[in-house]
Coordinates of C-alpha atoms in Angstrom, one line a residue:
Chain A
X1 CA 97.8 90.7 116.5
X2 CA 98.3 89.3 112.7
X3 CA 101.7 90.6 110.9
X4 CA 102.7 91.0 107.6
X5 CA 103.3 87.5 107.1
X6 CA 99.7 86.1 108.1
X7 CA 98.6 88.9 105.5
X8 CA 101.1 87.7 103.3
X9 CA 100.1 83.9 103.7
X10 CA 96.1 84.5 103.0
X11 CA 97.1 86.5 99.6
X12 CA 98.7 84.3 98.4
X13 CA 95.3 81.8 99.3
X14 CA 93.8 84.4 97.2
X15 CA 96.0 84.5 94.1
X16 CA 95.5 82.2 90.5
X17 CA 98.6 81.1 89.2
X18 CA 98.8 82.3 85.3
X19 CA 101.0 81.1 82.5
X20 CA 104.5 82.6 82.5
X21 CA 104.3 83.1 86.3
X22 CA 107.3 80.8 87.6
X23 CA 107.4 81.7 90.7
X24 CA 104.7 83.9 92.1
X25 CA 104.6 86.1 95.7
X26 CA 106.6 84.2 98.2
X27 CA 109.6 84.5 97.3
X28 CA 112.8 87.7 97.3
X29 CA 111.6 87.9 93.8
X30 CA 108.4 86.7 91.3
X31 CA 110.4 84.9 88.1
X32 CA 109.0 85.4 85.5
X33 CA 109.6 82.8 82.3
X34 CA 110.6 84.5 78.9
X35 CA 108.9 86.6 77.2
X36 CA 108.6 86.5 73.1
X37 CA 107.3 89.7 72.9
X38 CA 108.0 93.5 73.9
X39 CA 106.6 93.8 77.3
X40 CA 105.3 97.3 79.1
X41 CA 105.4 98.3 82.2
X42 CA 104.1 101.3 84.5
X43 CA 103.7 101.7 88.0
X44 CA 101.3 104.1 89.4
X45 CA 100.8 105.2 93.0
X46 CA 97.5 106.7 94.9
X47 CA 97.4 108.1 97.7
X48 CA 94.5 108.3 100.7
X49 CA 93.9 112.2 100.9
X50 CA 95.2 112.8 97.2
X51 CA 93.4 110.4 94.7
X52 CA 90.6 108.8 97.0
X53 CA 89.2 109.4 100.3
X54 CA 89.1 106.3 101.9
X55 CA 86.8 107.4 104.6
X56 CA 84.5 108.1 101.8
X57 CA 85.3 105.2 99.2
X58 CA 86.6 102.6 101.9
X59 CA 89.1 100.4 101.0
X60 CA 87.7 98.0 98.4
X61 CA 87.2 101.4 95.8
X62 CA 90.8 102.2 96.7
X63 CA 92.2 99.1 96.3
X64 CA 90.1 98.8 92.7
X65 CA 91.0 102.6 91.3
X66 CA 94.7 101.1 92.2
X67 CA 94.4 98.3 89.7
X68 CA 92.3 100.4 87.0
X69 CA 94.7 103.3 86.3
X70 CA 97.9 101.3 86.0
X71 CA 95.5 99.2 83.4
X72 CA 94.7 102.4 82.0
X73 CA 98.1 102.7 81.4
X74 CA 98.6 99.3 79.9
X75 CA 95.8 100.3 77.5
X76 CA 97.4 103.0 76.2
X77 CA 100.4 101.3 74.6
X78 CA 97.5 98.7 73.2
X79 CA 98.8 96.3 75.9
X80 CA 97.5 93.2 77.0
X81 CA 97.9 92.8 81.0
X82 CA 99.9 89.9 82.4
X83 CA 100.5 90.7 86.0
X84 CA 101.3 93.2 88.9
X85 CA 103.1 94.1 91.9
X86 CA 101.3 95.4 94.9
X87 CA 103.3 97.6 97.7
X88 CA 100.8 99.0 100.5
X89 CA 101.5 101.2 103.3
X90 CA 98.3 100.6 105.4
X91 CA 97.2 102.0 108.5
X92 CA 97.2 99.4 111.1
X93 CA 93.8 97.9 110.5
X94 CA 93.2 94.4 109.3
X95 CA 89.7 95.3 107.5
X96 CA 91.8 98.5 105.6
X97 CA 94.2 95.4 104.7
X98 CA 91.6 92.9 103.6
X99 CA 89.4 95.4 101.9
X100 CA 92.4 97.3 99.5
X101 CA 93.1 93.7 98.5
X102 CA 89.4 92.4 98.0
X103 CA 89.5 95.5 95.8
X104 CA 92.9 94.7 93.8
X105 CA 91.7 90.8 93.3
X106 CA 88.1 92.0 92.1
X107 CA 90.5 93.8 89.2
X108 CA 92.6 91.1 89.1
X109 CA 90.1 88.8 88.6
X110 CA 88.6 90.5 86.0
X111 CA 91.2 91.5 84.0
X112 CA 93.2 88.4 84.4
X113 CA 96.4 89.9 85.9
X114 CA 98.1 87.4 88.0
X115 CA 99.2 89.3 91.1
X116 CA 103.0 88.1 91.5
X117 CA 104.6 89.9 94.1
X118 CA 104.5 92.8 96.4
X119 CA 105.4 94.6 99.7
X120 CA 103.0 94.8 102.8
X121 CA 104.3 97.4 105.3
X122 CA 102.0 99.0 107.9
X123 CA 102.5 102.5 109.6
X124 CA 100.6 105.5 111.4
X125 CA 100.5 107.4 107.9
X126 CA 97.4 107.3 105.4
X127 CA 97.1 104.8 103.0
X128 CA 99.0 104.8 100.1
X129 CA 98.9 101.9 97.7
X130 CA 101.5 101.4 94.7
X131 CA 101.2 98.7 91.9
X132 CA 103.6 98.2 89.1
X133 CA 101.9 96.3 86.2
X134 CA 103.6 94.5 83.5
X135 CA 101.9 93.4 80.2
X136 CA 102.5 92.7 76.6
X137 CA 102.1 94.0 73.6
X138 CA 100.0 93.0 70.4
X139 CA 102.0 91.1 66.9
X140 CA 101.7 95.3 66.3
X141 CA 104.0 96.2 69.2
X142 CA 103.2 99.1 71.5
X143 CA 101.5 102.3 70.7
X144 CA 103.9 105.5 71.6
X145 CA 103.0 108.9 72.6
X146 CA 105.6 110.2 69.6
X147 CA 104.1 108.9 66.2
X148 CA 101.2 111.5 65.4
X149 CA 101.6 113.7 61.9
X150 CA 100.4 116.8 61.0
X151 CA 97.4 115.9 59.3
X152 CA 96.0 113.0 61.9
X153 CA 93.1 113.0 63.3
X154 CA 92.5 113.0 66.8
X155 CA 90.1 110.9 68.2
X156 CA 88.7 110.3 72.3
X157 CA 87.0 106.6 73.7
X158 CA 84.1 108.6 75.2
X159 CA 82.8 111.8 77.2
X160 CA 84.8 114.1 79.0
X161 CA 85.1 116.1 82.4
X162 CA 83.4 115.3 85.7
X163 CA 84.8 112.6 86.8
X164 CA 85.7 113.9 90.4
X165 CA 81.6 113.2 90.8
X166 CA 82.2 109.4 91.2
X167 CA 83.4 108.4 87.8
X168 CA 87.6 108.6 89.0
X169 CA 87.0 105.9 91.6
X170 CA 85.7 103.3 88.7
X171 CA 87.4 103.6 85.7
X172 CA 86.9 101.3 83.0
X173 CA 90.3 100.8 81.0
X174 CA 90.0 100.2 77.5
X175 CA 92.1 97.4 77.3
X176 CA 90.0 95.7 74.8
X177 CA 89.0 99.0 72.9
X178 CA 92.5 99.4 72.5
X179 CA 93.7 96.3 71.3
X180 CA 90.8 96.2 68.7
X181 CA 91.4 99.4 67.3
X182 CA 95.4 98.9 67.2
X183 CA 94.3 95.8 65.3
X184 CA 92.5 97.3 62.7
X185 CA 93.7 100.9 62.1
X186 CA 97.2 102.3 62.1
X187 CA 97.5 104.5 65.5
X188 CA 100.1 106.7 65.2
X189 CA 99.8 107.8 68.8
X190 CA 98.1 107.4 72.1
X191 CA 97.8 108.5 75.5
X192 CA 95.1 107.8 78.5
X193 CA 93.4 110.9 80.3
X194 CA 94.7 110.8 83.6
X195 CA 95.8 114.9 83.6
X196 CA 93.4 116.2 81.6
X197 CA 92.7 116.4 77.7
X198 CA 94.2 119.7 76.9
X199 CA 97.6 118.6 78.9
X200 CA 97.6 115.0 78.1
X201 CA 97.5 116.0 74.4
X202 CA 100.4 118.5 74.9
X203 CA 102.3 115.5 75.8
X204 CA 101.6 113.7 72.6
X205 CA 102.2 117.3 70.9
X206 CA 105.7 117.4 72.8
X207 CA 106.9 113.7 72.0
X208 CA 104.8 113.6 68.0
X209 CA 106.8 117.1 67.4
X210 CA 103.9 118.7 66.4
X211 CA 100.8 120.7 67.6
X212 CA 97.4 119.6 67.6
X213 CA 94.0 121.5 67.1
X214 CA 91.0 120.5 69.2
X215 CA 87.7 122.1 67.5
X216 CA 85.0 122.8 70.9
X217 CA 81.7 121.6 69.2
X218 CA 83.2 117.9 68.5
X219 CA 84.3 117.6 72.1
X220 CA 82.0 114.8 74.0
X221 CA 81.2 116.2 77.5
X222 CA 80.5 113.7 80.0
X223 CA 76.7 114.3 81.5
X224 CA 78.8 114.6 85.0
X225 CA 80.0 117.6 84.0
X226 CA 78.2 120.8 81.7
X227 CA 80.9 123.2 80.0
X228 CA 84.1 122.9 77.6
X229 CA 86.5 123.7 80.1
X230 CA 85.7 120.8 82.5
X231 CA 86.6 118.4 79.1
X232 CA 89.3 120.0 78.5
X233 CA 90.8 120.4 82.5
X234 CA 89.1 117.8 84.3
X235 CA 91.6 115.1 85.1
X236 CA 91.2 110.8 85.5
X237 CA 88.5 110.3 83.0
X238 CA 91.0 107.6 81.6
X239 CA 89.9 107.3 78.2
X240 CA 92.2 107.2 75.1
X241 CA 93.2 109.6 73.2
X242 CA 94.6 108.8 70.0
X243 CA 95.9 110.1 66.4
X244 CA 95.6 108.1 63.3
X245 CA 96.3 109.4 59.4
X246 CA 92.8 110.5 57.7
X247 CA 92.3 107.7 55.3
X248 CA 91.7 105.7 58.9
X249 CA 89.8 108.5 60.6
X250 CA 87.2 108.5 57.4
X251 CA 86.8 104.7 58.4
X252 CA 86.3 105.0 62.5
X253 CA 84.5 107.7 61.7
X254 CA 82.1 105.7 60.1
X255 CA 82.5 102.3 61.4
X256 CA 83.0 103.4 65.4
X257 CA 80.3 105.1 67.2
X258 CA 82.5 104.8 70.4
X259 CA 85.0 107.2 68.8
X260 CA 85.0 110.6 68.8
X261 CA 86.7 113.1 66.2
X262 CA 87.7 115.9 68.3
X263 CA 90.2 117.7 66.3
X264 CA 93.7 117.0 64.6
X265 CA 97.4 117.2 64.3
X266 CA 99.3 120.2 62.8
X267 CA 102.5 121.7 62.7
X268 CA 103.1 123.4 65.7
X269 CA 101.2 124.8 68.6
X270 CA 97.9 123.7 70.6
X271 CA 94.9 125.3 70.0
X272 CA 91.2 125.1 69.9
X273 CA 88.7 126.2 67.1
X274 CA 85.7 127.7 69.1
X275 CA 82.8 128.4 66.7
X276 CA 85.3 129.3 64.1
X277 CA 88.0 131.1 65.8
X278 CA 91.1 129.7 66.7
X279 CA 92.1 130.1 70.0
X280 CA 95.2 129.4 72.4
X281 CA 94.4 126.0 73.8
X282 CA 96.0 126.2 77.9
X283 CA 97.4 122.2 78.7
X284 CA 95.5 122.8 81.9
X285 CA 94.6 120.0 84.2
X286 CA 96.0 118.4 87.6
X287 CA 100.0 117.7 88.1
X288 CA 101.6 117.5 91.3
X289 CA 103.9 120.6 92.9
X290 CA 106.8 121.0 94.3
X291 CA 107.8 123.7 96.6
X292 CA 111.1 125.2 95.0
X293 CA 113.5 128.2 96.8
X294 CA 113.2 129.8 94.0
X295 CA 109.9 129.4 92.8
Chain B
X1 CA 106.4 126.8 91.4
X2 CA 107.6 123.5 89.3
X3 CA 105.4 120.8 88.8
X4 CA 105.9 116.9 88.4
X5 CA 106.2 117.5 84.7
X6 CA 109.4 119.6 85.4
X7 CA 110.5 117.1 87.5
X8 CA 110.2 114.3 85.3
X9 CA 111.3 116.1 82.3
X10 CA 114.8 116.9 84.9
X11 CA 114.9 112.9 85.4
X12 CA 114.9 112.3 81.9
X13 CA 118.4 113.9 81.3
X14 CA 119.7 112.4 84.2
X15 CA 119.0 109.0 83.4
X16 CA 121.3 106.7 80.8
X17 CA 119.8 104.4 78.5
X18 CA 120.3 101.0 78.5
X19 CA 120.2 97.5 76.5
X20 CA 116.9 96.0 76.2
X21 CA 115.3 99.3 77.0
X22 CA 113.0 100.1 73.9
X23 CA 111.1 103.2 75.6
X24 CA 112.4 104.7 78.7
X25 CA 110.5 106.7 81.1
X26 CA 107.7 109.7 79.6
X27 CA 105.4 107.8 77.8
X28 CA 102.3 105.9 79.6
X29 CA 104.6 102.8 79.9
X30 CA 108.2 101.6 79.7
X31 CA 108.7 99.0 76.9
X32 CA 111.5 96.4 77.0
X33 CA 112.6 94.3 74.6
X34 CA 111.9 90.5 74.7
X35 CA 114.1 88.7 77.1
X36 CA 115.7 85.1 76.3
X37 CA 116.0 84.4 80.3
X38 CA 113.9 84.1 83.1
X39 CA 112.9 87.5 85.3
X40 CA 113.2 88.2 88.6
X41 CA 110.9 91.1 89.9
X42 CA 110.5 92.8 93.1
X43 CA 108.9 95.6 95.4
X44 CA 109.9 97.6 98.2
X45 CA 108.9 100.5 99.7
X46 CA 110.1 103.1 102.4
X47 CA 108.5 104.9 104.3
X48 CA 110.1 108.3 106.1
X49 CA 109.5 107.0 110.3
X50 CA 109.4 103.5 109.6
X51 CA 112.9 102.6 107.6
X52 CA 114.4 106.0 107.6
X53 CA 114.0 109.0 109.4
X54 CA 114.1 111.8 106.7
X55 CA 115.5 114.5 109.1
X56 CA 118.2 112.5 110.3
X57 CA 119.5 110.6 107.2
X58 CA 118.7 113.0 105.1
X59 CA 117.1 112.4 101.2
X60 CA 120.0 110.9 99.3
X61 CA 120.2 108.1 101.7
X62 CA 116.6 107.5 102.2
X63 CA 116.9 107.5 98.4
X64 CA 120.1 105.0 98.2
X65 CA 118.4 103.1 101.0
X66 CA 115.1 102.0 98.2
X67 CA 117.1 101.0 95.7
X68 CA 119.8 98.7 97.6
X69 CA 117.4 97.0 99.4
X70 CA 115.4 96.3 95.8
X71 CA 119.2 95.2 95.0
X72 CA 119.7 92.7 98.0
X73 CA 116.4 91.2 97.0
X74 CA 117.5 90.7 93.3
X75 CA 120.5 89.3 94.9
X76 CA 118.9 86.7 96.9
X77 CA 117.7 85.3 93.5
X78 CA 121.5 85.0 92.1
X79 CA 120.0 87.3 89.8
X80 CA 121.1 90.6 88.0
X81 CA 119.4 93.9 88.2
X82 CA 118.7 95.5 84.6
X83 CA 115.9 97.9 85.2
X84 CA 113.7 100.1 87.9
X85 CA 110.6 102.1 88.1
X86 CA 110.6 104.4 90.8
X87 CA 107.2 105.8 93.0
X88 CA 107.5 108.8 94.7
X89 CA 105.3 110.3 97.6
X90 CA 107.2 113.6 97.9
X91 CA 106.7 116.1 100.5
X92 CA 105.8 119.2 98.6
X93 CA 110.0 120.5 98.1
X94 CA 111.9 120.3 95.6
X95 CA 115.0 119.6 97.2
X96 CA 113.7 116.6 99.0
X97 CA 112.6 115.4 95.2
X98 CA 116.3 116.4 93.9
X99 CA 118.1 114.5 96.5
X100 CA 116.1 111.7 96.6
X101 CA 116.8 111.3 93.0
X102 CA 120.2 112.0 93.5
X103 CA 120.3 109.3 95.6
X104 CA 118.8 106.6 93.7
X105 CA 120.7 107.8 90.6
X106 CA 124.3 107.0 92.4
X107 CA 122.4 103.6 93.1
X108 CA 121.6 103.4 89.5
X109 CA 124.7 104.0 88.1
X110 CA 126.7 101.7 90.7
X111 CA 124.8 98.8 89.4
X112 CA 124.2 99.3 86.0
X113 CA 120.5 100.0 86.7
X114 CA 118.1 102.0 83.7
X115 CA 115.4 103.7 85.2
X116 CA 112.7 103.2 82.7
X117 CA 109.7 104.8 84.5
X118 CA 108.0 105.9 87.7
X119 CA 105.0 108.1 89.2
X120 CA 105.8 111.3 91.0
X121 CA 103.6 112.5 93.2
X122 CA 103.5 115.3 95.7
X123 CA 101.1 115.3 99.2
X124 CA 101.4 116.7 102.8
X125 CA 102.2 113.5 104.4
X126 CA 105.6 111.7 104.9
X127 CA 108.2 110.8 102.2
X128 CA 107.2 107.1 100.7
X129 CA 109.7 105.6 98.3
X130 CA 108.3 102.3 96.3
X131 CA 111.0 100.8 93.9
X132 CA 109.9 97.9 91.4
X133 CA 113.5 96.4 90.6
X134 CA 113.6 94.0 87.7
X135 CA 116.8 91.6 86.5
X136 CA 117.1 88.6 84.9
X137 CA 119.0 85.2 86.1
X138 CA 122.0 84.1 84.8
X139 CA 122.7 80.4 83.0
X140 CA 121.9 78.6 86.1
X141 CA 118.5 80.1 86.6
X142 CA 117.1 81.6 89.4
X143 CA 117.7 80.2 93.5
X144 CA 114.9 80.5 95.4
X145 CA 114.2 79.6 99.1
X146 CA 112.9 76.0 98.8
X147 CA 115.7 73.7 97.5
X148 CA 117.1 73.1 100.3
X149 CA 117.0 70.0 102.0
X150 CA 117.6 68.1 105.7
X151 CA 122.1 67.9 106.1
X152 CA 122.1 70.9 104.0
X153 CA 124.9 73.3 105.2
X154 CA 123.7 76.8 105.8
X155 CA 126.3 80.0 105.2
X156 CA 126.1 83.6 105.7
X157 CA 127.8 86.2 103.6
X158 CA 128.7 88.6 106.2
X159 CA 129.2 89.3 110.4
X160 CA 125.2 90.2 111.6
X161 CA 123.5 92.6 114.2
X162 CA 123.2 96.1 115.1
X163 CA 122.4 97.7 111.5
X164 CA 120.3 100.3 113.2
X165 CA 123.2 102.1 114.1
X166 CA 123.5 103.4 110.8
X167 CA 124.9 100.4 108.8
X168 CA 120.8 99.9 107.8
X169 CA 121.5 102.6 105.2
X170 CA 123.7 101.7 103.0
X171 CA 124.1 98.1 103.1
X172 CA 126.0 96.1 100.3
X173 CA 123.7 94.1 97.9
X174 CA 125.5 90.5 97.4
X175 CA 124.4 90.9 93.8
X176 CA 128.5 90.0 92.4
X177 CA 128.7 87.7 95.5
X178 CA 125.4 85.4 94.9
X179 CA 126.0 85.1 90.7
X180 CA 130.2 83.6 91.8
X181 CA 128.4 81.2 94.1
X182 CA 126.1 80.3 92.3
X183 CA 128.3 79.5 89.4
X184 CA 130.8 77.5 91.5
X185 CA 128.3 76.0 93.7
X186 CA 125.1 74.1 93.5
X187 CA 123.1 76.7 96.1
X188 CA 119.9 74.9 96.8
X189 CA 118.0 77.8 99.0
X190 CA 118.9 81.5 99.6
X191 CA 117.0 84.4 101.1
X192 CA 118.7 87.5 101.8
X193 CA 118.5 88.8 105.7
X194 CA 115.8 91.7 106.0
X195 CA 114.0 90.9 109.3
X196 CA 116.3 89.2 111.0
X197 CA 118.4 85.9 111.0
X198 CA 115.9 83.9 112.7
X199 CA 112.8 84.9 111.0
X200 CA 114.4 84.8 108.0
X201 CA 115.4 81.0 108.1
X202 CA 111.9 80.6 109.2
X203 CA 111.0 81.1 105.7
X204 CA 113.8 79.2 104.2
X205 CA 112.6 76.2 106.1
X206 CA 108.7 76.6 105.9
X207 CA 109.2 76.7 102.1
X208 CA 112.0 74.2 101.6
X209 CA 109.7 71.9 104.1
X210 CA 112.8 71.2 106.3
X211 CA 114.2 72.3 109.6
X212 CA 116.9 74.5 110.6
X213 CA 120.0 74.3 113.1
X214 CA 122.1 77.4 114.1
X215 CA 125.3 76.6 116.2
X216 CA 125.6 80.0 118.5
X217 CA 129.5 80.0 118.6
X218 CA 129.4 79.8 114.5
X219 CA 127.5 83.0 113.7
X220 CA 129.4 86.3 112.9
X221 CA 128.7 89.5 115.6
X222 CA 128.9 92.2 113.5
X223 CA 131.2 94.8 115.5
X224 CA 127.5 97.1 115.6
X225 CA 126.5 94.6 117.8
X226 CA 127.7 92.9 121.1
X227 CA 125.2 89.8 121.4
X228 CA 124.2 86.8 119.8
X229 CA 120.4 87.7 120.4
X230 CA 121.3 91.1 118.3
X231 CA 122.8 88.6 115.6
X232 CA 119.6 86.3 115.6
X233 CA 116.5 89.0 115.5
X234 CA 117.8 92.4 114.3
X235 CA 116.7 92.9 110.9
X236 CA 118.0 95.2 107.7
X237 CA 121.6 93.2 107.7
X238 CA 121.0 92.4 103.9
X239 CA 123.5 89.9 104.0
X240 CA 122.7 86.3 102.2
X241 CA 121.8 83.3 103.9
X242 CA 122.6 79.9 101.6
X243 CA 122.2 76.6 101.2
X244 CA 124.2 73.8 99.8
X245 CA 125.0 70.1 99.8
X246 CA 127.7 68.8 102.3
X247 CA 130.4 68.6 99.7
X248 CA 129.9 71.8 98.3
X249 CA 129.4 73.1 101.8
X250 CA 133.3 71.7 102.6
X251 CA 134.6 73.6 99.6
X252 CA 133.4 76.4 100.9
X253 CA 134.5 76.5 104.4
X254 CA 138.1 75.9 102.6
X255 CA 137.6 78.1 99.7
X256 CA 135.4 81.3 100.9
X257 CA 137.1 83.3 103.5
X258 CA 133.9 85.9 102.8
X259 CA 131.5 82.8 104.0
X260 CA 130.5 81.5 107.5
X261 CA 129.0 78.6 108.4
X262 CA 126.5 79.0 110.8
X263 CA 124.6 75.2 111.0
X264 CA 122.6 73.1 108.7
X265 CA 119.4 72.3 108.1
X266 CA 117.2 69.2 109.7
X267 CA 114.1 67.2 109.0
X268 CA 112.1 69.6 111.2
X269 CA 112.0 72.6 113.3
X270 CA 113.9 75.6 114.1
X271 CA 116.9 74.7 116.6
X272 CA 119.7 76.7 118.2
X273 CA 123.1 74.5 119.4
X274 CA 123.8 76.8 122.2
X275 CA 127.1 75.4 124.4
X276 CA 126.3 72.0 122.7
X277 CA 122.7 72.3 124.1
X278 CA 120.1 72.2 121.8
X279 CA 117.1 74.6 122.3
X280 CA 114.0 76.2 120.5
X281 CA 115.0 79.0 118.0
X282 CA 112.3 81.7 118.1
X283 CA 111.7 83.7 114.8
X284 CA 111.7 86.8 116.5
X285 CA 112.7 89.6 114.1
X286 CA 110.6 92.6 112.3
X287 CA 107.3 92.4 111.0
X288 CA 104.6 94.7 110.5
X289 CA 102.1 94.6 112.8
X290 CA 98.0 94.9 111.7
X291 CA 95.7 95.4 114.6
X292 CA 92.7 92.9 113.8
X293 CA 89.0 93.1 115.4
X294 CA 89.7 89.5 117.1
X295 CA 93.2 90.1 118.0

């Protein structure tokens, strides 16, 4: 019966070396040589059950969705990916094993993330998989949740809602979209949809100090999904959101037919302008729970 | 009932800023500033049945548990922890959440450790706690496993065997221990003892190209344990295993009352001096098991 260590010994078969990688898996730790610029890093963990169905997907989807959202997440600090950390808890199968990483080097691979480390453990338990991914940022550092204005516009990389159809297992981060459009306009703020627009905003409303007004009829809807609500709720579409001051949001709006104006910044609250009227916006969408005593 | 949200809003007051630090956890990434030295990084996760049992130890010690072994890890590198994320696969109650937290806080604040991020996530399986630990080396850069060479002397920091009976829990990272040797001594491998004395020099010597002799009488029974085969295959002792040149290796034995000589390493092989006798040394020790279609 193959252990952890055969497992261990074909990744690292598997796995380009990449500039800045000193030491790579193999080792108690990856080293990693200086870095000249801010670096970012997330870590994001899915779960078999919870954000796939491996007996639906298999393990090559899982292993990619992995990958994706942590980019996702790289993406929306306009961050250029450098490399990641893989830590699996796998059911005792070999092909669950090969496939999650024929998945993860697929991203890998595509995105050029050097894959420097990790932690293979196997038990009776479903699959979870856990990646930490480090990147850089741009000569215009890294794009926070906290710097939109009243007055920005907001602005979405494509159409909402749906995504539990399909879409959520293939995500396409928007690395490059990202690093374009921190390179030509002044972001002020930025955040992925992983939760759901109307909560993800409320996040950049919480950390910007401000509120933010989404207006219905400029909100793209993904043709996976039909009403308002599933754009706003929905969760994992992983596009951007992001707020830039007007005198930029004249200019996407002309120059950018990937972005969409869907509302702005204000002073306070969330809301949403349906045919005229403003309205309470709800920061609806998927978080995890807690069973409390009290609660 | 409280969310992930509350959660992580209740980790963000709990959780010291640091140097180097430029955004801590709640936004889509962690930034940190550029670093002049070289990185160490690592991963490990726990898994409730597998390296703890929840309803024995408890969730403060499962959580202690993630983050020293992260520690002994950073340790085996002579490096020094700076930073963590921390992944969570909670069992849906809040005081599981609180008390892991609690636990890896205490961790945290021992060794000087910023939490700058995580994923908290709540399911119906068992508790799963994935740590990514980062640190950086000191002047003399990082030690890794394949320096050392054939008449190497090999050391252990601390008596070995029987960590199951509880010691497995809160073991000591070496992290002040490994950056004094390796500032008075010229260490040439190190790897610090997770699986198992045997199987752990088994990696020393596969990577450093060499072999590896253990002299029985020389290596430390830790009073958990009552037999040399306990010392050689039982795993989670976190202690260090070194290398170093003769000379150094004679300052040592004279200088180091906290070191133990247990043998040296050869041109090939893994041997055991046992009554002056020399015989095969078997890497037996813990390893995660995958069941394979051929196997």
């Amino acid at each position: 019966m193959p252990g952890e260590f055969d497992f261990i010994s074909w990744i690292r078969t598997q796995i380009p070396s990449a500039a800045g990688v000193v030491v790579g898996p193999g080792d108690d730790c990856a080293v990693l040589a200086p870095s000249t610029r801010d670096q970012v890093v997330t870590t994001d963990t899915l779960m078999d059950g919870v954000d796939f169905k491996l007996r639906d997907c298999g393990p090559v989807a899982a292993g990619r969705k992995a990958m994706l959202v942590n980019l996702s997440d790289i993406a929306a600090m306009a961050g250029r990916p450098t490399s990641a950390l893989v830590s699996l808890c796998l059911p005792k199968s070999w092909e669950i094993a090969v496939g999650v990483f024929e998945g993860i080097r697929q991203i890998a691979h595509d995105f050029q993330v050097a894959i420097i480390g990790g932690d293979t453990n196997s038990w009776d338990g479903p699959l979870v998989i856990s990646i930490t991914m480090i990147g850089e940022v741009t000569g215009r550092g890294a794009v926070l949740r906290s710097g939109a204005r009243p007055g920005d516009w907001l602005f979405v990389t494509g159409p909402l809602g749906g995504s539990i159809t399909g879409r959520h297992l293939n995500p396409v981060p928007r690395i490059r979209e990202a690093i374009d459009l921190h390179d030509r306009y002044s972001l002020t703020a930025m955040i992925d949809l992983s939760d759901g627009l109307a909560r993800d905003l409320s996040h950049i409303a919480r950390e910007s100090r401000c509120g933010v007004e989404l207006i219905t009829e400029q909100i793209p809807i993904h043709r996976d999904a039909t009403t308002i609500p599933q754009a706003l709720s929905d969760g994992e579409d992983f596009e951007l959101v992001f707020a830039v001051a007007p005198e930029d949001g004249v200019r996407i709006t002309r120059d950018r037919p990937d972005c969409f104006r869907i509302g702005q910044c204000v002073e306070s609250g969330l809301w949403l302008i349906d045919k005229g009227q403003r309205k309470p916006l709800i920061p609806a969408g998927w978080q995890h729970t807690l069973d409390h005593p009290g609660g």
